[in-house]
């Protein structure tokens, strides 16, 4: 799988993803009604029926299994809908954020470049080669790079990642040997 670039992100049309999520929401709603009808109709009547014999046993088992399959289908459809809806929300938020960063930077005179490798560059405004201008351009680039990297994942830090303290610089509170930090 390739690296997500700025161009890939901002040029993708998310309309079909939204429509797919909406379609799956309709499927979920339909299956929810089907499960409700199966429980309150078929299963309830099957369990309340006063019949005996081989046909009754087979029918009861068939109705129970069918109702269970409807419930399983509803759960699976709900999962698919949740994934599509979440993907749409995350990608939309990512698009909006990176577009806003680029617009903000361009308003201040920065020239934007997509490096096509999951990173971007902001050239400082003409005539302003100050450290502040370079740092701000790098800050814009880092913001977009983080968005292109996708949702944050936990990073586990061990004691090897913590700074080494001398007796004079050691903090008063004990430093944990292991901690989970979110990027």
mmCIF file of N, CA and C in Angstrom, residues 55-181:
data_model
loop_
_atom_site.group_PDB
_atom_site.id
_atom_site.type_symbol
_atom_site.label_atom_id
_atom_site.label_comp_id
_atom_site.label_asym_id
_atom_site.label_seq_id
_atom_site.Cartn_x
_atom_site.Cartn_y
_atom_site.Cartn_z
ATOM 1 N N UNK A 55 -42.517 -32.756 12.812
ATOM 2 C CA UNK A 55 -42.687 -31.504 12.087
ATOM 3 C C UNK A 55 -42.572 -30.311 13.031
ATOM 4 N N UNK A 56 -43.141 -30.405 14.225
ATOM 5 C CA UNK A 56 -43.080 -29.316 15.205
ATOM 6 C C UNK A 56 -41.641 -29.084 15.649
ATOM 7 N N UNK A 57 -40.917 -30.144 15.918
ATOM 8 C CA UNK A 57 -39.525 -30.027 16.359
ATOM 9 C C UNK A 57 -38.672 -29.369 15.283
ATOM 10 N N UNK A 58 -38.813 -29.835 14.059
ATOM 11 C CA UNK A 58 -38.038 -29.280 12.948
ATOM 12 C C UNK A 58 -38.397 -27.806 12.730
ATOM 13 N N UNK A 59 -39.649 -27.472 12.792
ATOM 14 C CA UNK A 59 -40.103 -26.106 12.565
ATOM 15 C C UNK A 59 -39.594 -25.170 13.664
ATOM 16 N N UNK A 60 -39.713 -25.601 14.932
ATOM 17 C CA UNK A 60 -39.205 -24.774 16.037
ATOM 18 C C UNK A 60 -37.716 -24.466 15.842
ATOM 19 N N UNK A 61 -36.944 -25.511 15.543
ATOM 20 C CA UNK A 61 -35.496 -25.339 15.355
ATOM 21 C C UNK A 61 -35.194 -24.425 14.172
ATOM 22 N N UNK A 62 -35.925 -24.596 13.077
ATOM 23 C CA UNK A 62 -35.731 -23.760 11.891
ATOM 24 C C UNK A 62 -36.012 -22.291 12.204
ATOM 25 N N UNK A 63 -37.084 -22.011 12.912
ATOM 26 C CA UNK A 63 -37.460 -20.632 13.244
ATOM 27 C C UNK A 63 -36.417 -20.020 14.174
ATOM 28 N N UNK A 64 -35.951 -20.774 15.173
ATOM 29 C CA UNK A 64 -34.919 -20.269 16.080
ATOM 30 C C UNK A 64 -33.634 -19.941 15.318
ATOM 31 N N UNK A 65 -33.195 -20.850 14.452
ATOM 32 C CA UNK A 65 -31.967 -20.622 13.683
ATOM 33 C C UNK A 65 -32.118 -19.439 12.729
ATOM 34 N N UNK A 66 -33.261 -19.325 12.100
ATOM 35 C CA UNK A 66 -33.496 -18.223 11.165
ATOM 36 C C UNK A 66 -33.482 -16.885 11.903
ATOM 37 N N UNK A 67 -34.115 -16.826 13.055
ATOM 38 C CA UNK A 67 -34.119 -15.598 13.856
ATOM 39 C C UNK A 67 -32.693 -15.246 14.273
ATOM 40 N N UNK A 68 -31.917 -16.232 14.685
ATOM 41 C CA UNK A 68 -30.518 -16.015 15.069
ATOM 42 C C UNK A 68 -29.705 -15.500 13.877
ATOM 43 N N UNK A 69 -29.950 -16.038 12.697
ATOM 44 C CA UNK A 69 -29.240 -15.572 11.500
ATOM 45 C C UNK A 69 -29.597 -14.132 11.169
ATOM 46 N N UNK A 70 -30.858 -13.765 11.345
ATOM 47 C CA UNK A 70 -31.259 -12.366 11.141
ATOM 48 C C UNK A 70 -30.518 -11.462 12.134
ATOM 49 N N UNK A 71 -30.425 -11.897 13.391
ATOM 50 C CA UNK A 71 -29.714 -11.108 14.400
ATOM 51 C C UNK A 71 -28.232 -10.961 14.028
ATOM 52 N N UNK A 72 -27.618 -12.046 13.576
ATOM 53 C CA UNK A 72 -26.209 -12.001 13.168
ATOM 54 C C UNK A 72 -26.005 -11.072 11.975
ATOM 55 N N UNK A 73 -26.928 -11.139 11.011
ATOM 56 C CA UNK A 73 -26.834 -10.248 9.851
ATOM 57 C C UNK A 73 -26.946 -8.785 10.275
ATOM 58 N N UNK A 74 -27.827 -8.515 11.224
ATOM 59 C CA UNK A 74 -27.993 -7.151 11.721
ATOM 60 C C UNK A 74 -26.700 -6.665 12.368
ATOM 61 N N UNK A 75 -26.061 -7.527 13.164
ATOM 62 C CA UNK A 75 -24.798 -7.147 13.804
ATOM 63 C C UNK A 75 -23.709 -6.878 12.759
ATOM 64 N N UNK A 76 -23.613 -7.730 11.760
ATOM 65 C CA UNK A 76 -22.599 -7.550 10.715
ATOM 66 C C UNK A 76 -22.854 -6.275 9.920
ATOM 67 N N UNK A 77 -24.095 -6.040 9.560
ATOM 68 C CA UNK A 77 -24.427 -4.825 8.809
ATOM 69 C C UNK A 77 -24.147 -3.580 9.652
ATOM 70 N N UNK A 78 -24.415 -3.662 10.938
ATOM 71 C CA UNK A 78 -24.134 -2.530 11.835
ATOM 72 C C UNK A 78 -22.637 -2.245 11.884
ATOM 73 N N UNK A 79 -21.840 -3.303 11.904
ATOM 74 C CA UNK A 79 -20.381 -3.127 11.918
ATOM 75 C C UNK A 79 -19.898 -2.481 10.627
ATOM 76 N N UNK A 80 -20.400 -2.936 9.504
ATOM 77 C CA UNK A 80 -19.994 -2.364 8.211
ATOM 78 C C UNK A 80 -20.402 -0.896 8.141
ATOM 79 N N UNK A 81 -21.623 -0.597 8.572
ATOM 80 C CA UNK A 81 -22.079 0.792 8.576
ATOM 81 C C UNK A 81 -21.173 1.655 9.461
ATOM 82 N N UNK A 82 -20.846 1.154 10.653
ATOM 83 C CA UNK A 82 -20.016 1.923 11.585
ATOM 84 C C UNK A 82 -18.640 2.202 10.986
ATOM 85 N N UNK A 83 -18.068 1.223 10.317
ATOM 86 C CA UNK A 83 -16.746 1.401 9.693
ATOM 87 C C UNK A 83 -16.813 2.455 8.589
ATOM 88 N N UNK A 84 -17.811 2.347 7.724
ATOM 89 C CA UNK A 84 -17.939 3.305 6.618
ATOM 90 C C UNK A 84 -18.220 4.718 7.127
ATOM 91 N N UNK A 85 -19.094 4.817 8.115
ATOM 92 C CA UNK A 85 -19.448 6.126 8.661
ATOM 93 C C UNK A 85 -18.245 6.757 9.358
ATOM 94 N N UNK A 86 -17.517 5.961 10.114
ATOM 95 C CA UNK A 86 -16.323 6.458 10.798
ATOM 96 C C UNK A 86 -15.254 6.877 9.785
ATOM 97 N N UNK A 87 -15.054 6.076 8.752
ATOM 98 C CA UNK A 87 -14.071 6.418 7.713
ATOM 99 C C UNK A 87 -14.450 7.739 7.046
ATOM 100 N N UNK A 88 -15.725 7.909 6.743
ATOM 101 C CA UNK A 88 -16.176 9.154 6.120
ATOM 102 C C UNK A 88 -15.905 10.343 7.050
ATOM 103 N N UNK A 89 -16.262 10.207 8.322
ATOM 104 C CA UNK A 89 -16.058 11.300 9.273
ATOM 105 C C UNK A 89 -14.570 11.643 9.405
ATOM 106 N N UNK A 90 -13.726 10.626 9.525
ATOM 107 C CA UNK A 90 -12.294 10.871 9.692
ATOM 108 C C UNK A 90 -11.682 11.502 8.441
ATOM 109 N N UNK A 91 -12.025 10.980 7.280
ATOM 110 C CA UNK A 91 -11.456 11.533 6.047
ATOM 111 C C UNK A 91 -11.938 12.955 5.793
ATOM 112 N N UNK A 92 -13.195 13.224 6.093
ATOM 113 C CA UNK A 92 -13.726 14.577 5.928
ATOM 114 C C UNK A 92 -13.000 15.550 6.850
ATOM 115 N N UNK A 93 -12.795 15.128 8.102
ATOM 116 C CA UNK A 93 -12.084 15.972 9.057
ATOM 117 C C UNK A 93 -10.648 16.190 8.603
ATOM 118 N N UNK A 94 -9.998 15.153 8.100
ATOM 119 C CA UNK A 94 -8.625 15.284 7.607
ATOM 120 C C UNK A 94 -8.565 16.256 6.434
ATOM 121 N N UNK A 95 -9.484 16.101 5.480
ATOM 122 C CA UNK A 95 -9.517 17.008 4.322
ATOM 123 C C UNK A 95 -9.689 18.451 4.776
ATOM 124 N N UNK A 96 -10.666 18.676 5.634
ATOM 125 C CA UNK A 96 -10.940 20.044 6.090
ATOM 126 C C UNK A 96 -9.733 20.659 6.783
ATOM 127 N N UNK A 97 -9.086 19.882 7.634
ATOM 128 C CA UNK A 97 -7.935 20.404 8.375
ATOM 129 C C UNK A 97 -6.787 20.772 7.453
ATOM 130 N N UNK A 98 -6.410 19.868 6.558
ATOM 131 C CA UNK A 98 -5.257 20.171 5.699
ATOM 132 C C UNK A 98 -5.567 21.307 4.738
ATOM 133 N N UNK A 99 -6.777 21.400 4.255
ATOM 134 C CA UNK A 99 -7.136 22.525 3.382
ATOM 135 C C UNK A 99 -7.047 23.844 4.139
ATOM 136 N N UNK A 100 -7.530 23.860 5.395
ATOM 137 C CA UNK A 100 -7.462 25.082 6.204
ATOM 138 C C UNK A 100 -6.020 25.494 6.467
ATOM 139 N N UNK A 101 -5.160 24.518 6.747
ATOM 140 C CA UNK A 101 -3.749 24.829 7.012
ATOM 141 C C UNK A 101 -3.109 25.462 5.780
ATOM 142 N N UNK A 102 -3.366 24.897 4.611
ATOM 143 C CA UNK A 102 -2.778 25.429 3.378
ATOM 144 C C UNK A 102 -3.298 26.845 3.103
ATOM 145 N N UNK A 103 -4.585 27.052 3.258
ATOM 146 C CA UNK A 103 -5.157 28.383 3.026
ATOM 147 C C UNK A 103 -4.550 29.389 4.002
ATOM 148 N N UNK A 104 -4.456 29.018 5.283
ATOM 149 C CA UNK A 104 -3.885 29.914 6.289
ATOM 150 C C UNK A 104 -2.441 30.264 5.937
ATOM 151 N N UNK A 105 -1.675 29.265 5.543
ATOM 152 C CA UNK A 105 -0.265 29.503 5.196
ATOM 153 C C UNK A 105 -0.146 30.394 3.970
ATOM 154 N N UNK A 106 -0.969 30.148 2.966
ATOM 155 C CA UNK A 106 -0.905 30.957 1.749
ATOM 156 C C UNK A 106 -1.308 32.404 2.009
ATOM 157 N N UNK A 107 -2.236 32.614 2.943
ATOM 158 C CA UNK A 107 -2.617 33.982 3.308
ATOM 159 C C UNK A 107 -1.402 34.734 3.844
ATOM 160 N N UNK A 108 -0.535 34.047 4.553
ATOM 161 C CA UNK A 108 0.668 34.673 5.108
ATOM 162 C C UNK A 108 1.850 34.640 4.150
ATOM 163 N N UNK A 109 1.627 34.229 2.913
ATOM 164 C CA UNK A 109 2.660 34.311 1.892
ATOM 165 C C UNK A 109 3.506 33.069 1.704
ATOM 166 N N UNK A 110 3.177 31.989 2.374
ATOM 167 C CA UNK A 110 3.960 30.760 2.201
ATOM 168 C C UNK A 110 3.572 30.092 0.889
ATOM 169 N N UNK A 111 4.564 29.472 0.237
ATOM 170 C CA UNK A 111 4.310 28.721 -0.993
ATOM 171 C C UNK A 111 4.290 27.246 -0.633
ATOM 172 N N UNK A 112 3.214 26.593 -1.018
ATOM 173 C CA UNK A 112 2.967 25.200 -0.642
ATOM 174 C C UNK A 112 3.451 24.255 -1.729
ATOM 175 N N UNK A 113 4.051 23.111 -1.321
ATOM 176 C CA UNK A 113 4.463 22.066 -2.263
ATOM 177 C C UNK A 113 4.120 20.700 -1.680
ATOM 178 N N UNK A 114 3.485 19.870 -2.489
ATOM 179 C CA UNK A 114 3.236 18.476 -2.103
ATOM 180 C C UNK A 114 4.453 17.677 -2.560
ATOM 181 N N UNK A 115 5.140 17.040 -1.628
ATOM 182 C CA UNK A 115 6.344 16.279 -1.957
ATOM 183 C C UNK A 115 6.031 14.888 -2.493
ATOM 184 N N UNK A 116 4.763 14.524 -2.556
ATOM 185 C CA UNK A 116 4.283 13.237 -3.094
ATOM 186 C C UNK A 116 4.817 12.024 -2.345
ATOM 187 N N UNK A 117 5.232 12.212 -1.100
ATOM 188 C CA UNK A 117 5.718 11.082 -0.292
ATOM 189 C C UNK A 117 5.090 11.073 1.100
ATOM 190 N N UNK A 118 3.955 11.757 1.238
ATOM 191 C CA UNK A 118 3.303 11.849 2.535
ATOM 192 C C UNK A 118 3.754 13.057 3.336
ATOM 193 N N UNK A 119 4.609 13.879 2.722
ATOM 194 C CA UNK A 119 5.054 15.108 3.376
ATOM 195 C C UNK A 119 4.771 16.288 2.458
ATOM 196 N N UNK A 120 4.802 17.469 3.032
ATOM 197 C CA UNK A 120 4.607 18.700 2.269
ATOM 198 C C UNK A 120 5.675 19.698 2.696
ATOM 199 N N UNK A 121 5.838 20.743 1.905
ATOM 200 C CA UNK A 121 6.795 21.809 2.223
ATOM 201 C C UNK A 121 6.090 23.145 2.103
ATOM 202 N N UNK A 122 6.511 24.066 2.940
ATOM 203 C CA UNK A 122 6.048 25.443 2.860
ATOM 204 C C UNK A 122 7.279 26.323 2.761
ATOM 205 N N UNK A 123 7.450 26.959 1.616
ATOM 206 C CA UNK A 123 8.564 27.884 1.441
ATOM 207 C C UNK A 123 8.188 29.205 2.097
ATOM 208 N N UNK A 124 9.154 29.782 2.805
ATOM 209 C CA UNK A 124 8.890 31.017 3.550
ATOM 210 C C UNK A 124 8.527 32.143 2.593
ATOM 211 N N UNK A 125 7.759 33.107 3.097
ATOM 212 C CA UNK A 125 7.390 34.241 2.250
ATOM 213 C C UNK A 125 8.633 34.955 1.734
ATOM 214 N N UNK A 126 8.530 35.457 0.519
ATOM 215 C CA UNK A 126 9.648 36.166 -0.101
ATOM 216 C C UNK A 126 10.077 37.332 0.774
ATOM 217 N N UNK A 127 11.372 37.423 1.002
ATOM 218 C CA UNK A 127 11.913 38.522 1.786
ATOM 219 C C UNK A 127 11.920 38.275 3.287
ATOM 220 N N UNK A 128 11.392 37.164 3.754
ATOM 221 C CA UNK A 128 11.366 36.874 5.192
ATOM 222 C C UNK A 128 12.053 35.545 5.438
ATOM 223 N N UNK A 129 13.339 35.605 5.723
ATOM 224 C CA UNK A 129 14.105 34.392 5.970
ATOM 225 C C UNK A 129 14.394 34.235 7.467
ATOM 226 N N UNK A 130 13.497 34.774 8.291
ATOM 227 C CA UNK A 130 13.718 34.699 9.736
ATOM 228 C C UNK A 130 13.473 33.276 10.242
ATOM 229 N N UNK A 131 14.025 32.996 11.383
ATOM 230 C CA UNK A 131 13.827 31.665 11.987
ATOM 231 C C UNK A 131 12.350 31.447 12.304
ATOM 232 N N UNK A 132 11.681 32.480 12.758
ATOM 233 C CA UNK A 132 10.262 32.373 13.071
ATOM 234 C C UNK A 132 9.469 31.963 11.834
ATOM 235 N N UNK A 133 9.767 32.552 10.699
ATOM 236 C CA UNK A 133 9.070 32.222 9.453
ATOM 237 C C UNK A 133 9.341 30.774 9.061
ATOM 238 N N UNK A 134 10.605 30.334 9.178
ATOM 239 C CA UNK A 134 10.935 28.934 8.846
ATOM 240 C C UNK A 134 10.243 27.968 9.801
ATOM 241 N N UNK A 135 10.235 28.312 11.100
ATOM 242 C CA UNK A 135 9.594 27.448 12.094
ATOM 243 C C UNK A 135 8.089 27.358 11.869
ATOM 244 N N UNK A 136 7.478 28.467 11.505
ATOM 245 C CA UNK A 136 6.042 28.459 11.243
ATOM 246 C C UNK A 136 5.732 27.609 10.013
ATOM 247 N N UNK A 137 6.551 27.737 8.970
ATOM 248 C CA UNK A 137 6.372 26.901 7.781
ATOM 249 C C UNK A 137 6.518 25.423 8.118
ATOM 250 N N UNK A 138 7.491 25.088 8.960
ATOM 251 C CA UNK A 138 7.677 23.696 9.375
ATOM 252 C C UNK A 138 6.496 23.218 10.219
ATOM 253 N N UNK A 139 5.956 24.105 11.032
ATOM 254 C CA UNK A 139 4.786 23.761 11.842
ATOM 255 C C UNK A 139 3.588 23.431 10.951
ATOM 256 N N UNK A 140 3.388 24.234 9.916
ATOM 257 C CA UNK A 140 2.313 23.933 8.957
ATOM 258 C C UNK A 140 2.547 22.567 8.317
ATOM 259 N N UNK A 141 3.781 22.310 7.894
ATOM 260 C CA UNK A 141 4.111 21.036 7.244
ATOM 261 C C UNK A 141 3.902 19.862 8.192
ATOM 262 N N UNK A 142 4.292 20.020 9.451
ATOM 263 C CA UNK A 142 4.129 18.943 10.430
ATOM 264 C C UNK A 142 2.661 18.642 10.696
ATOM 265 N N UNK A 143 1.843 19.686 10.740
ATOM 266 C CA UNK A 143 0.406 19.486 10.962
ATOM 267 C C UNK A 143 -0.182 18.633 9.844
ATOM 268 N N UNK A 144 0.169 18.940 8.618
ATOM 269 C CA UNK A 144 -0.358 18.168 7.483
ATOM 270 C C UNK A 144 0.217 16.757 7.490
ATOM 271 N N UNK A 145 1.494 16.629 7.786
ATOM 272 C CA UNK A 145 2.113 15.302 7.833
ATOM 273 C C UNK A 145 1.412 14.408 8.854
ATOM 274 N N UNK A 146 1.083 14.960 10.022
ATOM 275 C CA UNK A 146 0.386 14.187 11.048
ATOM 276 C C UNK A 146 -0.999 13.759 10.568
ATOM 277 N N UNK A 147 -1.683 14.640 9.874
ATOM 278 C CA UNK A 147 -3.013 14.287 9.355
ATOM 279 C C UNK A 147 -2.906 13.205 8.290
ATOM 280 N N UNK A 148 -1.904 13.303 7.424
ATOM 281 C CA UNK A 148 -1.728 12.295 6.373
ATOM 282 C C UNK A 148 -1.342 10.940 6.946
ATOM 283 N N UNK A 149 -0.718 10.945 8.125
ATOM 284 C CA UNK A 149 -0.324 9.684 8.766
ATOM 285 C C UNK A 149 -1.543 8.931 9.291
ATOM 286 N N UNK A 150 -2.665 9.613 9.427
ATOM 287 C CA UNK A 150 -3.887 8.951 9.871
ATOM 288 C C UNK A 150 -4.140 9.152 11.347
ATOM 289 N N UNK A 151 -5.185 8.470 11.846
ATOM 290 C CA UNK A 151 -5.564 8.625 13.251
ATOM 291 C C UNK A 151 -4.416 8.218 14.178
ATOM 292 N N UNK A 152 -4.377 8.857 15.314
ATOM 293 C CA UNK A 152 -3.323 8.571 16.285
ATOM 294 C C UNK A 152 -3.420 7.152 16.790
ATOM 295 N N UNK A 153 -2.265 6.577 16.991
ATOM 296 C CA UNK A 153 -2.170 5.239 17.567
ATOM 297 C C UNK A 153 -1.328 5.351 18.827
ATOM 298 N N UNK A 154 -1.559 4.480 19.795
ATOM 299 C CA UNK A 154 -0.760 4.589 21.015
ATOM 300 C C UNK A 154 0.707 4.277 20.738
ATOM 301 N N UNK A 155 1.563 5.034 21.355
ATOM 302 C CA UNK A 155 2.992 4.784 21.295
ATOM 303 C C UNK A 155 3.422 4.368 22.691
ATOM 304 N N UNK A 156 4.033 3.231 22.812
ATOM 305 C CA UNK A 156 4.474 2.775 24.119
ATOM 306 C C UNK A 156 5.897 3.262 24.337
ATOM 307 N N UNK A 157 6.088 3.945 25.433
ATOM 308 C CA UNK A 157 7.400 4.479 25.781
ATOM 309 C C UNK A 157 7.944 3.648 26.930
ATOM 310 N N UNK A 158 9.170 3.241 26.795
ATOM 311 C CA UNK A 158 9.823 2.522 27.887
ATOM 312 C C UNK A 158 10.771 3.474 28.589
ATOM 313 N N UNK A 159 11.391 3.003 29.646
ATOM 314 C CA UNK A 159 12.307 3.856 30.401
ATOM 315 C C UNK A 159 13.484 4.316 29.551
ATOM 316 N N UNK A 160 13.792 3.586 28.475
ATOM 317 C CA UNK A 160 14.897 3.980 27.603
ATOM 318 C C UNK A 160 14.612 5.299 26.884
ATOM 319 N N UNK A 161 13.326 5.653 26.727
ATOM 320 C CA UNK A 161 12.966 6.884 26.038
ATOM 321 C C UNK A 161 12.983 8.103 26.946
ATOM 322 N N UNK A 162 13.000 7.880 28.250
ATOM 323 C CA UNK A 162 12.973 8.996 29.185
ATOM 324 C C UNK A 162 14.360 9.619 29.276
ATOM 325 N N UNK A 163 14.415 10.913 29.499
ATOM 326 C CA UNK A 163 15.731 11.555 29.616
ATOM 327 C C UNK A 163 16.468 11.058 30.858
ATOM 328 N N UNK A 164 17.776 11.054 30.757
ATOM 329 C CA UNK A 164 18.604 10.662 31.903
ATOM 330 C C UNK A 164 18.770 11.889 32.807
ATOM 331 N N UNK A 165 18.461 11.713 34.064
ATOM 332 C CA UNK A 165 18.575 12.808 35.015
ATOM 333 C C UNK A 165 19.753 12.566 35.943
ATOM 334 N N UNK A 166 20.392 13.649 36.327
ATOM 335 C CA UNK A 166 21.411 13.563 37.372
ATOM 336 C C UNK A 166 20.699 13.849 38.680
ATOM 337 N N UNK A 167 21.385 13.707 39.756
ATOM 338 C CA UNK A 167 20.772 13.939 41.066
ATOM 339 C C UNK A 167 20.243 15.371 41.173
ATOM 340 N N UNK A 168 20.931 16.317 40.519
ATOM 341 C CA UNK A 168 20.510 17.717 40.608
ATOM 342 C C UNK A 168 19.294 18.029 39.732
ATOM 343 N N UNK A 169 19.132 17.289 38.634
ATOM 344 C CA UNK A 169 18.053 17.615 37.697
ATOM 345 C C UNK A 169 16.870 16.664 37.792
ATOM 346 N N UNK A 170 16.952 15.663 38.653
ATOM 347 C CA UNK A 170 15.876 14.673 38.764
ATOM 348 C C UNK A 170 14.595 15.355 39.245
ATOM 349 N N UNK A 171 13.469 15.066 38.581
ATOM 350 C CA UNK A 171 12.214 15.647 39.042
ATOM 351 C C UNK A 171 11.842 15.086 40.411
ATOM 352 N N UNK A 172 11.021 15.826 41.121
ATOM 353 C CA UNK A 172 10.634 15.387 42.456
ATOM 354 C C UNK A 172 9.668 14.216 42.398
ATOM 355 N N UNK A 173 8.866 14.146 41.373
ATOM 356 C CA UNK A 173 7.926 13.044 41.219
ATOM 357 C C UNK A 173 8.608 11.916 40.470
ATOM 358 N N UNK A 174 8.379 10.689 40.876
ATOM 359 C CA UNK A 174 9.019 9.544 40.227
ATOM 360 C C UNK A 174 8.555 9.434 38.784
ATOM 361 N N UNK A 175 9.472 9.127 37.885
ATOM 362 C CA UNK A 175 9.176 8.936 36.482
ATOM 363 C C UNK A 175 8.778 7.475 36.273
ATOM 364 N N UNK A 176 7.629 7.210 35.673
ATOM 365 C CA UNK A 176 7.229 5.818 35.479
ATOM 366 C C UNK A 176 8.184 5.108 34.510
ATOM 367 N N UNK A 177 8.337 3.816 34.703
ATOM 368 C CA UNK A 177 9.234 3.068 33.826
ATOM 369 C C UNK A 177 8.578 2.801 32.487
ATOM 370 N N UNK A 178 7.257 2.734 32.465
ATOM 371 C CA UNK A 178 6.552 2.498 31.220
ATOM 372 C C UNK A 178 5.262 3.316 31.236
ATOM 373 N N UNK A 179 4.975 3.962 30.129
ATOM 374 C CA UNK A 179 3.742 4.748 30.033
ATOM 375 C C UNK A 179 3.256 4.694 28.605
ATOM 376 N N UNK A 180 1.966 4.876 28.415
ATOM 377 C CA UNK A 180 1.412 4.949 27.078
ATOM 378 C C UNK A 180 1.067 6.401 26.798
ATOM 379 N N UNK A 181 1.585 6.905 25.711
ATOM 380 C CA UNK A 181 1.339 8.281 25.294
ATOM 381 C C UNK A 181 0.658 8.270 23.951
#
